[in-house]
PDB file of C-alpha atoms in Angstrom:
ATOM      1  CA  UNK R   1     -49.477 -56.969  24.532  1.00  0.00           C
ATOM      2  CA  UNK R   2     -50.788 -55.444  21.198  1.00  0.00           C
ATOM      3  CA  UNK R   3     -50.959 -56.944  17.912  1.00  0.00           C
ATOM      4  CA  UNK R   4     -52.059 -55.677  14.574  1.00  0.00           C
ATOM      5  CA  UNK R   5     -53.542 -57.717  11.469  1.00  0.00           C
ATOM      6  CA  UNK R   6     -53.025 -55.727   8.506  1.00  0.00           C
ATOM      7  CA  UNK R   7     -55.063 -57.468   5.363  1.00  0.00           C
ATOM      8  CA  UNK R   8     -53.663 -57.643   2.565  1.00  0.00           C
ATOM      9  CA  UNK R   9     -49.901 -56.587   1.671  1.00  0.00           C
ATOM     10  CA  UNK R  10     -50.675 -55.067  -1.936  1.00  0.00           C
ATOM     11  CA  UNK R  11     -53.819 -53.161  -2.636  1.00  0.00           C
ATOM     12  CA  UNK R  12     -54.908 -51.952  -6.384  1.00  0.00           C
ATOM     13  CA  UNK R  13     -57.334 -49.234  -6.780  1.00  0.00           C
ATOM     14  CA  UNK R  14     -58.128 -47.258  -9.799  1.00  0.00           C
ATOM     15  CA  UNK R  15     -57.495 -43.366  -9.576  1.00  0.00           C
ATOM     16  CA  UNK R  16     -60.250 -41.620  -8.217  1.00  0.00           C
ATOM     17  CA  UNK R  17     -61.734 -44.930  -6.740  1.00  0.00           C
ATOM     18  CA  UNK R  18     -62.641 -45.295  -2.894  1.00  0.00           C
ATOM     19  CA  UNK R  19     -59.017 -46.630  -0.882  1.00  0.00           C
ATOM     20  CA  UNK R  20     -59.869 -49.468   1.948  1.00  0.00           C
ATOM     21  CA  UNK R  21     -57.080 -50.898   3.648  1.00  0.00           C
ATOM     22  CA  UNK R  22     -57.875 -52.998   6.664  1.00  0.00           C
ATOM     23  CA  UNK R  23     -56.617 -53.327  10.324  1.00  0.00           C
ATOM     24  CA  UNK R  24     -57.642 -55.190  13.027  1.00  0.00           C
ATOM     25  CA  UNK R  25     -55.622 -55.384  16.493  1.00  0.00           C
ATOM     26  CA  UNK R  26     -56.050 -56.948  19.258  1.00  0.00           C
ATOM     27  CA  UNK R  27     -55.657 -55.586  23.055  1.00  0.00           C
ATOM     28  CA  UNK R  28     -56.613 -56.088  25.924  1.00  0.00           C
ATOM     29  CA  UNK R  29     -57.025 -52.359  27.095  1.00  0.00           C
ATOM     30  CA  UNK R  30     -57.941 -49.871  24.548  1.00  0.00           C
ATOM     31  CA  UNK R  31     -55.197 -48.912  22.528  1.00  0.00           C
ATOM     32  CA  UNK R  32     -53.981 -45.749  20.906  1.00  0.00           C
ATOM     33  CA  UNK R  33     -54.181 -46.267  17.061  1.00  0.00           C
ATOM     34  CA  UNK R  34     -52.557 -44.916  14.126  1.00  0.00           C
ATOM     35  CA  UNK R  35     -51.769 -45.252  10.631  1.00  0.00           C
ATOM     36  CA  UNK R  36     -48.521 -44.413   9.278  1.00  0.00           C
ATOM     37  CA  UNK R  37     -47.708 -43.657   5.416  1.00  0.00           C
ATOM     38  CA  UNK R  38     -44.142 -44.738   3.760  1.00  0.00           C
ATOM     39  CA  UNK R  39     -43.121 -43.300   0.617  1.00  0.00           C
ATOM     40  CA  UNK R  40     -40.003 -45.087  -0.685  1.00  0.00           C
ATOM     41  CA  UNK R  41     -36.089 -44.735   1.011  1.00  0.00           C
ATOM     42  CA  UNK R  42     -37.834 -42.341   3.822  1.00  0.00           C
ATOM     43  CA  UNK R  43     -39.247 -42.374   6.970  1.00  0.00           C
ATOM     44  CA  UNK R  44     -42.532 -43.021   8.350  1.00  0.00           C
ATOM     45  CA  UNK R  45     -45.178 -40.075   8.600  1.00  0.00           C
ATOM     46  CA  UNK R  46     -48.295 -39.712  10.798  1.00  0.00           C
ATOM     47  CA  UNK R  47     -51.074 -39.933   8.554  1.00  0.00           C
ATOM     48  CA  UNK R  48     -53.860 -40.327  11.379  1.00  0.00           C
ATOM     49  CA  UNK R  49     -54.608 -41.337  14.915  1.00  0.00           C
ATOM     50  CA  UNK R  50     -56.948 -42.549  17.448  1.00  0.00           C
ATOM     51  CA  UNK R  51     -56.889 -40.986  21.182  1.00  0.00           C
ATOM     52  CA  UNK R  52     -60.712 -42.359  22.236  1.00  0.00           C
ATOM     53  CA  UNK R  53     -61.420 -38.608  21.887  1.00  0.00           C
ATOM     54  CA  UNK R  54     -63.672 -39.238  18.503  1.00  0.00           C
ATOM     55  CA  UNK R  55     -64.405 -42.850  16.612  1.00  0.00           C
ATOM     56  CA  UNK R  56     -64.116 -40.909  13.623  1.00  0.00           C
ATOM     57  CA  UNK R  57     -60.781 -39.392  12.752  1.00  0.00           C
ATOM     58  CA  UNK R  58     -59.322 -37.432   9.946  1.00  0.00           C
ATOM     59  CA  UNK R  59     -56.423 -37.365   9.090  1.00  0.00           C
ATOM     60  CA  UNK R  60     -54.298 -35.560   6.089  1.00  0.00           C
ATOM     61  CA  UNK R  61     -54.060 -35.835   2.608  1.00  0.00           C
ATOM     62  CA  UNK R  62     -58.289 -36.789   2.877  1.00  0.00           C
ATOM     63  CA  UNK R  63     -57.914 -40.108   4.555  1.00  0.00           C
ATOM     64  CA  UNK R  64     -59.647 -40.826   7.691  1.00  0.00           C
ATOM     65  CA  UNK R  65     -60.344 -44.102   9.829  1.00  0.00           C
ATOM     66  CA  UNK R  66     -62.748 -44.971  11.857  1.00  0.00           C
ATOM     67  CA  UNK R  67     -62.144 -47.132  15.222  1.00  0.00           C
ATOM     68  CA  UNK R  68     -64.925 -49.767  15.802  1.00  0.00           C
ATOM     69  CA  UNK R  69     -64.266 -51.454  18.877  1.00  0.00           C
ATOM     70  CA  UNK R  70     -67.051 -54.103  18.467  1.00  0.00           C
ATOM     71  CA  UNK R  71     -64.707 -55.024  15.394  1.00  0.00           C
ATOM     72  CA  UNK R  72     -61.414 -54.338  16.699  1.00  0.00           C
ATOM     73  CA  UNK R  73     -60.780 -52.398  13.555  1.00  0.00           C
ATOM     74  CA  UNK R  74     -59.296 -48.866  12.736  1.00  0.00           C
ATOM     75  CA  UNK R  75     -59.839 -49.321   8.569  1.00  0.00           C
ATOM     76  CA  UNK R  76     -58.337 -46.604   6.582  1.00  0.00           C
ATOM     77  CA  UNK R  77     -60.371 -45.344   4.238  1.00  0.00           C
ATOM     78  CA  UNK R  78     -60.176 -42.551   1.326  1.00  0.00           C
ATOM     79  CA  UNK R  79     -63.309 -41.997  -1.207  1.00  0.00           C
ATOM     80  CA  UNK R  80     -60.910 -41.305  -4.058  1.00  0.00           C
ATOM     81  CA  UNK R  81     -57.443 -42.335  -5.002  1.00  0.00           C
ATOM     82  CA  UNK R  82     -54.778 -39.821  -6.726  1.00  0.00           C
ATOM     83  CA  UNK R  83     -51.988 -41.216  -8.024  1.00  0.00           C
ATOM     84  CA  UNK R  84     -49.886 -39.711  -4.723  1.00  0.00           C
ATOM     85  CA  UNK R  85     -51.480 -41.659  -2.667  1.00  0.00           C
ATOM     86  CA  UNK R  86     -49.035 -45.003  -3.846  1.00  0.00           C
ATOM     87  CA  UNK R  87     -46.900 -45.831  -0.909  1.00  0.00           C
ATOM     88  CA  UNK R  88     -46.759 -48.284   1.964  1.00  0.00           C
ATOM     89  CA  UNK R  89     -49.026 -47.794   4.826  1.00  0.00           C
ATOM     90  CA  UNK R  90     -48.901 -48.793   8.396  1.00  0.00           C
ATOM     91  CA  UNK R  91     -51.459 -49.625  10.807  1.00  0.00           C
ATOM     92  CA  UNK R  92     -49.965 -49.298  14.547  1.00  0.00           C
ATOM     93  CA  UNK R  93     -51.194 -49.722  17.840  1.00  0.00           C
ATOM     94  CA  UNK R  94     -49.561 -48.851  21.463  1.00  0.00           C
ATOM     95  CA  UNK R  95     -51.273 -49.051  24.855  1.00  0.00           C
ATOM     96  CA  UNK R  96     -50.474 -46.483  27.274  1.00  0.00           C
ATOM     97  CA  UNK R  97     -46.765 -46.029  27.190  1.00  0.00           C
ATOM     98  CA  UNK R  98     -45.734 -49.073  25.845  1.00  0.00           C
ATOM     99  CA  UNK R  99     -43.762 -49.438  22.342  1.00  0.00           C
ATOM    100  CA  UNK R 100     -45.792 -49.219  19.088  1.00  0.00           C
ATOM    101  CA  UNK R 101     -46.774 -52.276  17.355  1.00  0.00           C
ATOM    102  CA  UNK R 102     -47.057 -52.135  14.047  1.00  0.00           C
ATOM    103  CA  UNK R 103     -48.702 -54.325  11.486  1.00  0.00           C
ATOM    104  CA  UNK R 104     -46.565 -56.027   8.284  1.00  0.00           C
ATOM    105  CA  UNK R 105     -47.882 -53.009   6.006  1.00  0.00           C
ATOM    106  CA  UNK R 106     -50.122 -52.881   2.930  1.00  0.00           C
ATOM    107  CA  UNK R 107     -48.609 -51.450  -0.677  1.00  0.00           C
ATOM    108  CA  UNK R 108     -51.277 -49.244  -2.349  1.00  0.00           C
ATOM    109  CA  UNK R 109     -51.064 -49.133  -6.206  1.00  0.00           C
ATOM    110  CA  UNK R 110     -53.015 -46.497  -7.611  1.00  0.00           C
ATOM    111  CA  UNK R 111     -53.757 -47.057 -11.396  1.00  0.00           C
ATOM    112  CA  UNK R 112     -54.233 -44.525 -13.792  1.00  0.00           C
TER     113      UNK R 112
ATOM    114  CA  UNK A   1     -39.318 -27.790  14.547  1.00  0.00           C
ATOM    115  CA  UNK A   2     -37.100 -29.634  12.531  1.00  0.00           C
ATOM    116  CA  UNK A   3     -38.433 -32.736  12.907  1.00  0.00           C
ATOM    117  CA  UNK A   4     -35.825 -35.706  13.407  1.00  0.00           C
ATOM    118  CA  UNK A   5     -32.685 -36.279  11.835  1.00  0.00           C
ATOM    119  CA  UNK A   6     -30.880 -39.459  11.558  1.00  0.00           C
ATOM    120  CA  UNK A   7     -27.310 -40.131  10.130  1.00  0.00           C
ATOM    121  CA  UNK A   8     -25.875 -41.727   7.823  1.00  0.00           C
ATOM    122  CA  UNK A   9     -28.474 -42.110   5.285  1.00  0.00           C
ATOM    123  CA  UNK A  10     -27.369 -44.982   3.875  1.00  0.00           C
ATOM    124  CA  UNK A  11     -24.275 -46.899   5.548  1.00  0.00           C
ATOM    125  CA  UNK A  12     -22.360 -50.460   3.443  1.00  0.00           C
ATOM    126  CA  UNK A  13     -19.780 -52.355   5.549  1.00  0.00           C
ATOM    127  CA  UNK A  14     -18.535 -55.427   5.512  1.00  0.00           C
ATOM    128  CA  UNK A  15     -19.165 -58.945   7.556  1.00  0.00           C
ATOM    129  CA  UNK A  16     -17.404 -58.177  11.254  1.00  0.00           C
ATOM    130  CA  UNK A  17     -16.940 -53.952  10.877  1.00  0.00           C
ATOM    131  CA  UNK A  18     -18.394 -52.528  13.497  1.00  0.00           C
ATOM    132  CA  UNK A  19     -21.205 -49.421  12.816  1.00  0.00           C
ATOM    133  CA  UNK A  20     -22.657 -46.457  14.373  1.00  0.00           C
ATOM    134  CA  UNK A  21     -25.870 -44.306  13.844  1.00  0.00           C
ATOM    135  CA  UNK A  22     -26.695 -41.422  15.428  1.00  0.00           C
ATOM    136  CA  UNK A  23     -30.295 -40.064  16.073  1.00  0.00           C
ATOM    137  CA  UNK A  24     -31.338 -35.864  16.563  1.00  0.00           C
ATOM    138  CA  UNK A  25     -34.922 -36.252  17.952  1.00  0.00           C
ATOM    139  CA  UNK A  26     -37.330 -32.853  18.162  1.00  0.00           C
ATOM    140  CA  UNK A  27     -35.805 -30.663  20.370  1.00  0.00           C
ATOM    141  CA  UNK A  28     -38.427 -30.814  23.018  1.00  0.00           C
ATOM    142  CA  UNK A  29     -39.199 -34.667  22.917  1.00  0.00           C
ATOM    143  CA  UNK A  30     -38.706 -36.645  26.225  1.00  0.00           C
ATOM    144  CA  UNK A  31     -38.422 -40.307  24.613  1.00  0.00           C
ATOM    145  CA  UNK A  32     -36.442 -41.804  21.913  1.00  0.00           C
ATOM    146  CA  UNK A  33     -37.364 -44.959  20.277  1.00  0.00           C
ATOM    147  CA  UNK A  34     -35.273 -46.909  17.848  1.00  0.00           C
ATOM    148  CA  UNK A  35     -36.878 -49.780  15.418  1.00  0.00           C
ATOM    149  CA  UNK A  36     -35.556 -51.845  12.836  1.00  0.00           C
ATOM    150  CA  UNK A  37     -37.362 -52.423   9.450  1.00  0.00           C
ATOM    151  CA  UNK A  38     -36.421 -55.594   7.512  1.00  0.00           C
ATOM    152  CA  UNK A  39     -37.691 -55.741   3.935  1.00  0.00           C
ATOM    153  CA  UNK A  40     -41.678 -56.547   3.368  1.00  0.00           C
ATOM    154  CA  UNK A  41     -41.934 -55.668   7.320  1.00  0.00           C
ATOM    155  CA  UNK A  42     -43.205 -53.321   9.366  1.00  0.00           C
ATOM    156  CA  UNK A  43     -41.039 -51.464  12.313  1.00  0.00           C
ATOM    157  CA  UNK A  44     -39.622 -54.033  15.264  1.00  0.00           C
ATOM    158  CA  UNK A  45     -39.129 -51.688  18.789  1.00  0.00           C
ATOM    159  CA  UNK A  46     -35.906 -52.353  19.786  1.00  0.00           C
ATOM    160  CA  UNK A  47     -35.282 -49.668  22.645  1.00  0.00           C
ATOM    161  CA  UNK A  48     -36.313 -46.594  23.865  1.00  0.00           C
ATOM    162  CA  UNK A  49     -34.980 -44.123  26.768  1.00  0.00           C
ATOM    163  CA  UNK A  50     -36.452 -41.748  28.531  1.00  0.00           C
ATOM    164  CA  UNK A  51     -34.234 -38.959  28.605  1.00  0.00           C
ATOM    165  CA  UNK A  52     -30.888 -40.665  29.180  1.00  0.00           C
ATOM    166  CA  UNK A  53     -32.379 -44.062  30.692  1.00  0.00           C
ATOM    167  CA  UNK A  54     -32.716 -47.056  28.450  1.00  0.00           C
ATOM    168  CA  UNK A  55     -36.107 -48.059  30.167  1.00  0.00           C
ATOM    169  CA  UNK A  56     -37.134 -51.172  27.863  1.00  0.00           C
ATOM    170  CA  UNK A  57     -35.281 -53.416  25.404  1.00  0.00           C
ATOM    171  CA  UNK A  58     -36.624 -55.800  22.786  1.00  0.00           C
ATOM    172  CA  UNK A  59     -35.082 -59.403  22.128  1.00  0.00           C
ATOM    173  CA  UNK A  60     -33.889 -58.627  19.227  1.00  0.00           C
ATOM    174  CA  UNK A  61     -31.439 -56.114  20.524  1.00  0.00           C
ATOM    175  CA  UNK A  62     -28.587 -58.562  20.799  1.00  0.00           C
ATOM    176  CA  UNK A  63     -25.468 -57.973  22.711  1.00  0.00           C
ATOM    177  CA  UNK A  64     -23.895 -57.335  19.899  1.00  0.00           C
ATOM    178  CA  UNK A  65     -26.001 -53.878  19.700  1.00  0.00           C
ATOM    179  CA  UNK A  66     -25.850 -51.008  21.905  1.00  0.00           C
ATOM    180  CA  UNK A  67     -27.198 -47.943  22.456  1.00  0.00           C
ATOM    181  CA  UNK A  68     -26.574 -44.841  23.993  1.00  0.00           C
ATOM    182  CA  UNK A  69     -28.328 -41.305  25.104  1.00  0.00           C
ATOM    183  CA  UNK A  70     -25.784 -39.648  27.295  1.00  0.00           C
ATOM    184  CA  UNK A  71     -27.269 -36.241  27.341  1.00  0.00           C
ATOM    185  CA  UNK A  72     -30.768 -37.087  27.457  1.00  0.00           C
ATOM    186  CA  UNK A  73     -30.368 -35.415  23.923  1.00  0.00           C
ATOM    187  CA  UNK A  74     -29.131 -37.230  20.631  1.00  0.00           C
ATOM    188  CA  UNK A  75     -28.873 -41.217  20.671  1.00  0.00           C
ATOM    189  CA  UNK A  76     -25.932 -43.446  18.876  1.00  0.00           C
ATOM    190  CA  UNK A  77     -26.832 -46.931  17.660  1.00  0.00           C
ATOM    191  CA  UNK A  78     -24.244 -49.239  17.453  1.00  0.00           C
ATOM    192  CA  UNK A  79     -23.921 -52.640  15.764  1.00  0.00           C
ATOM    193  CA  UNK A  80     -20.597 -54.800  16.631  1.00  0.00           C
ATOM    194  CA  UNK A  81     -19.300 -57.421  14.505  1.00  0.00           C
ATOM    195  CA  UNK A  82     -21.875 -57.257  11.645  1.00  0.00           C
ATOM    196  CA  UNK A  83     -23.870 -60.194  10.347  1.00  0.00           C
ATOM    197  CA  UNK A  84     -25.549 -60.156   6.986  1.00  0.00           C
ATOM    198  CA  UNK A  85     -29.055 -60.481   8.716  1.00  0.00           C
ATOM    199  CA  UNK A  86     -28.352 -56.855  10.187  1.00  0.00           C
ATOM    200  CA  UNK A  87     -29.148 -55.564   6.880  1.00  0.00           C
ATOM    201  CA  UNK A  88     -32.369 -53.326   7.214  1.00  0.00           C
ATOM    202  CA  UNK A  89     -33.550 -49.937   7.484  1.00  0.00           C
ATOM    203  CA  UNK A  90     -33.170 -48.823  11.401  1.00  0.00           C
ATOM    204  CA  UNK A  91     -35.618 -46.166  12.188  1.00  0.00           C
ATOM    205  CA  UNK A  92     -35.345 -43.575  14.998  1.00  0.00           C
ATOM    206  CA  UNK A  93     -38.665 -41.788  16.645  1.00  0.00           C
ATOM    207  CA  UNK A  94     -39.015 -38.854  19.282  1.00  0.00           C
ATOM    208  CA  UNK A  95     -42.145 -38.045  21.889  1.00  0.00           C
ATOM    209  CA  UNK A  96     -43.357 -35.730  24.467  1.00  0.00           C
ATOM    210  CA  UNK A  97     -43.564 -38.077  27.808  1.00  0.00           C
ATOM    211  CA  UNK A  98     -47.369 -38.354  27.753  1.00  0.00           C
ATOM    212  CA  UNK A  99     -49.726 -41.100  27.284  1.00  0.00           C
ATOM    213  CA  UNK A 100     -51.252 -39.909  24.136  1.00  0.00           C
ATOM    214  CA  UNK A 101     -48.148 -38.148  22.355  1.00  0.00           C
ATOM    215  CA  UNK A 102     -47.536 -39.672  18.812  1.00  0.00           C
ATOM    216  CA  UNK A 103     -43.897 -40.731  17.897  1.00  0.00           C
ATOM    217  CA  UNK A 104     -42.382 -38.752  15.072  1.00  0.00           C
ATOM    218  CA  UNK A 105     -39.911 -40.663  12.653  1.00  0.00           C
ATOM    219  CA  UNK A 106     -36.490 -40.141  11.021  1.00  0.00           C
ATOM    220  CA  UNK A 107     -35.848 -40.736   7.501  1.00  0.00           C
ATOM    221  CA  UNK A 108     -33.997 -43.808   9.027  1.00  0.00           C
ATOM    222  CA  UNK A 109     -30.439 -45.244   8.419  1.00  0.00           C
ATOM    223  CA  UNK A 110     -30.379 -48.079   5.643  1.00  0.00           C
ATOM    224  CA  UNK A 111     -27.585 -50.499   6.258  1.00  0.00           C
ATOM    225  CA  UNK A 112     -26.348 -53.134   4.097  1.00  0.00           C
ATOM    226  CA  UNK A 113     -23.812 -55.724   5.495  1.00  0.00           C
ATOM    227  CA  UNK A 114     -21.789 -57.810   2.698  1.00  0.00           C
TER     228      UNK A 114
END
């Protein structure tokens, strides 16, 4: 069974600062990864995922992620923050064809 | 592709009604997964078919939920005898039937029960 550790739920950067939000999971098989961005009253959209094809992944919007499996991590990062970027965002994890776990989420603010 | 549609939007009953959702996944997509969001939460699975079999369900899907894909196309969602703690945001999601294939997402369904 997956789980994912998502630290911290609210996140501050400046504009045009780097964006780090964290995920760990844990698995006992290697998991497909993803991160997820929610913009208020709507749905969930793919920002970025892991397949084992690359440990580096980008995704849209400039944000990648890199999976470290030493670490059990799949951090999002972006090296600078525009005030679109505030929403909700969603680490996830699924192995094979099992459901997707997602972590609790983590609120970026993005301050002018 | 239009991606997937989910309606109502927004849905406010009272205590006891019973309600209904319905789910339009990407035409081509295989699997249909529904989740529930509660407020500060991430998605919960609830179910998921493949085509028109309901292959897993979650503990949280009560008996007073149900759901449905009769034509291996759209699902229906539906919540008997409502309980305040059914208030949430209940998300659908569509994918090819492969390993890899990522799960699109609805704009979801946001009920309140009063």
């Amino acid at each position: 069974a997956q789980s994912v550790t998502q630290l911290g739920s609210h996140v501050s950067v400046s504009e045009g600062a780097l964006v780090l939000l964290r995920c760990n999971y844990s698995s006992s098989v290697p998991p497909y990864l993803f991160w997820y961005v929610q913009y208020p009253n709507q749905g969930l959209q793919l920002l970025l995922k892991y397949t084992s094809a690359a440990t580096l992944v980008k995704g849209i919007n400039g944000f990648e992620a890199e999976f470290k499996k030493s670490e059990t991590s799949f951090h999002l990062t972006k090296p600078s923050a525009h005030m679109s970027d505030a929403a909700e965002y969603f680490c996830a994890a699924r192995g094979g064809y099992q459901k997707v776990t997602f972590g609790t989420g983590t609120k970026l603010q993005v301050i002018p | 592709d239009t991606g997937v549609s989910q309606n109502p939007r927004h849905k406010i009953t009272k205590r006891g009604q019973n309600v209904t959702f319905r789910c339009d996944p990407i035409s081509e997509h295989n699997r249909l997964y529904w989740y529930r969001q509660t407020l500060g939460q991430g998605p919960e699975f609830l179910t998921y078919f493949q085509n028109e079999a309901q292959l897993e369900k979650s503990r949280l899907l009560s008996d007073r939920f149900s759901a449905e894909r009769p034509k291996g196309s759209f699902s229906t969602l539906e919540i008997q005898r409502t309980e305040q703690g059914d208030s949430a945001m209940y998300l659908c999601a569509s994918s090819r039937d492969a390993q890899q294939e990522t799960q699109y997402f609805g704009p979801g369904t946001r009920l309140l029960v009063l």
